[in-house]
Amino acid sequence: MQIPAAVEALSALAHGHRLAVFRLLVRAGADGVPAGEIAREIGVLPNTLSTHLTILGHAGLIRSRREGRSVRYSADYDGMRDLLGFLVADCCAGQPEICAPLAEIAQGCCPQP
Amino acid sequence: MQIPAAVEALSALAHGHRLAVFRLLVRAGADGVPAGEIAREIGVLPNTLSTHLTILGHAGLIRSRREGRSVRYSADYDGMRDLLGFLVADCCAGQPEICAPLAEIAQGCCPQP
DNA sequence: TCGATATTTCGAATATCGTCGAAATATCGA
DNA sequence: TCGATATTTCGACGATATTCGAAATATCGA
């Protein structure tokens, strides 16, 4: 990941509704959530939500697939990992001791064998 | 960290010059870098940079201290950790297996004993 | 104190973003 | 095919963000 892509992803998340949508989808897992349900949960008009979903999708943070009359959106975990990896890699450049606590956070959250 | 603070931090980083400044300061370590040197490195006018530094500072991502005629800016590693921790915690909610690779990234970057 | 250096603040111009209503598109069931 | 449901696209308005030049502030050395 390069700076322009990172800026695009950060910009996509730098909005209350979009960050809420992203969190919702990350929690929802691979199955995803239909656009209409997202709109109700977040409390935004369907057309406005559609704009936000497009932005998140173009940033590589979510995916979509049509399912009947609705479109299910789901988190793009690869994209999310790229962004977090970019920030983590950046944070570690030069001084590993500084981001060691980060590894602990990840450790506490997703215990490794 | 709550959504509003996360949005503020993400917004601060969602700009090419500011992200470049933040990376520079993270690499520079606790000593920090004087504002003038940052401006030269990044290639922005001093007054414009000052605006960006204020935004990053208010978001809790950098700190500053006057040193003679210049002001040295340095990364706020606690703030950075809060933001990354927030995103990581969010990513893990519900499905630990998804962000396990993230823990590996942190592991590879900052090897734990 | 005075001038030089370093940084910040102010005010205004321009560009971009976010939201909405209305209309268009896609899919299904009768 | 037709009407209903689900989502997206379009066009426009108001709000916010970014940048710049000019001026103000802070600190140092002579």
XYZ file of C-alpha atoms in Angstrom, chain A residues 1-55:
55
model
C 0.000 0.000 0.000
C 1.192 3.485 -0.877
C 0.342 6.884 0.574
C -2.413 7.727 -1.951
C -4.252 4.457 -1.300
C -3.806 4.884 2.449
C -5.190 8.421 2.255
C -8.184 7.154 0.299
C -8.888 4.452 2.876
C -8.384 6.827 5.809
C -10.642 9.402 4.139
C -13.317 6.763 3.670
C -13.216 5.934 7.384
C -12.952 9.571 8.467
C -16.714 10.062 8.588
C -19.040 9.130 11.417
C -21.596 7.288 9.333
C -19.048 5.503 7.172
C -17.019 4.414 10.177
C -20.246 3.127 11.766
C -21.081 1.247 8.550
C -17.617 -0.260 8.426
C -17.772 -1.374 12.059
C -21.193 -2.874 11.444
C -19.954 -4.836 8.454
C -16.792 -5.993 10.178
C -18.946 -7.368 12.979
C -21.419 -8.902 10.552
C -18.745 -11.140 9.050
C -18.516 -12.672 5.599
C -22.281 -12.980 5.162
C -22.637 -9.232 5.054
C -25.734 -7.065 5.436
C -28.242 -5.794 2.827
C -27.999 -2.073 2.039
C -31.501 -1.383 3.296
C -30.785 -2.911 6.676
C -27.566 -0.920 6.966
C -29.493 2.265 6.206
C -32.005 1.498 8.968
C -29.318 0.604 11.501
C -27.227 3.681 10.840
C -30.157 5.988 10.317
C -29.405 7.494 6.919
C -31.465 7.724 3.729
C -30.884 4.875 1.271
C -29.498 7.136 -1.440
C -27.111 8.855 0.925
C -25.968 5.489 2.234
C -25.371 4.341 -1.318
C -22.903 7.185 -1.788
C -21.067 6.181 1.373
C -20.990 2.520 0.357
C -19.498 3.475 -3.003
C -16.774 5.452 -1.264
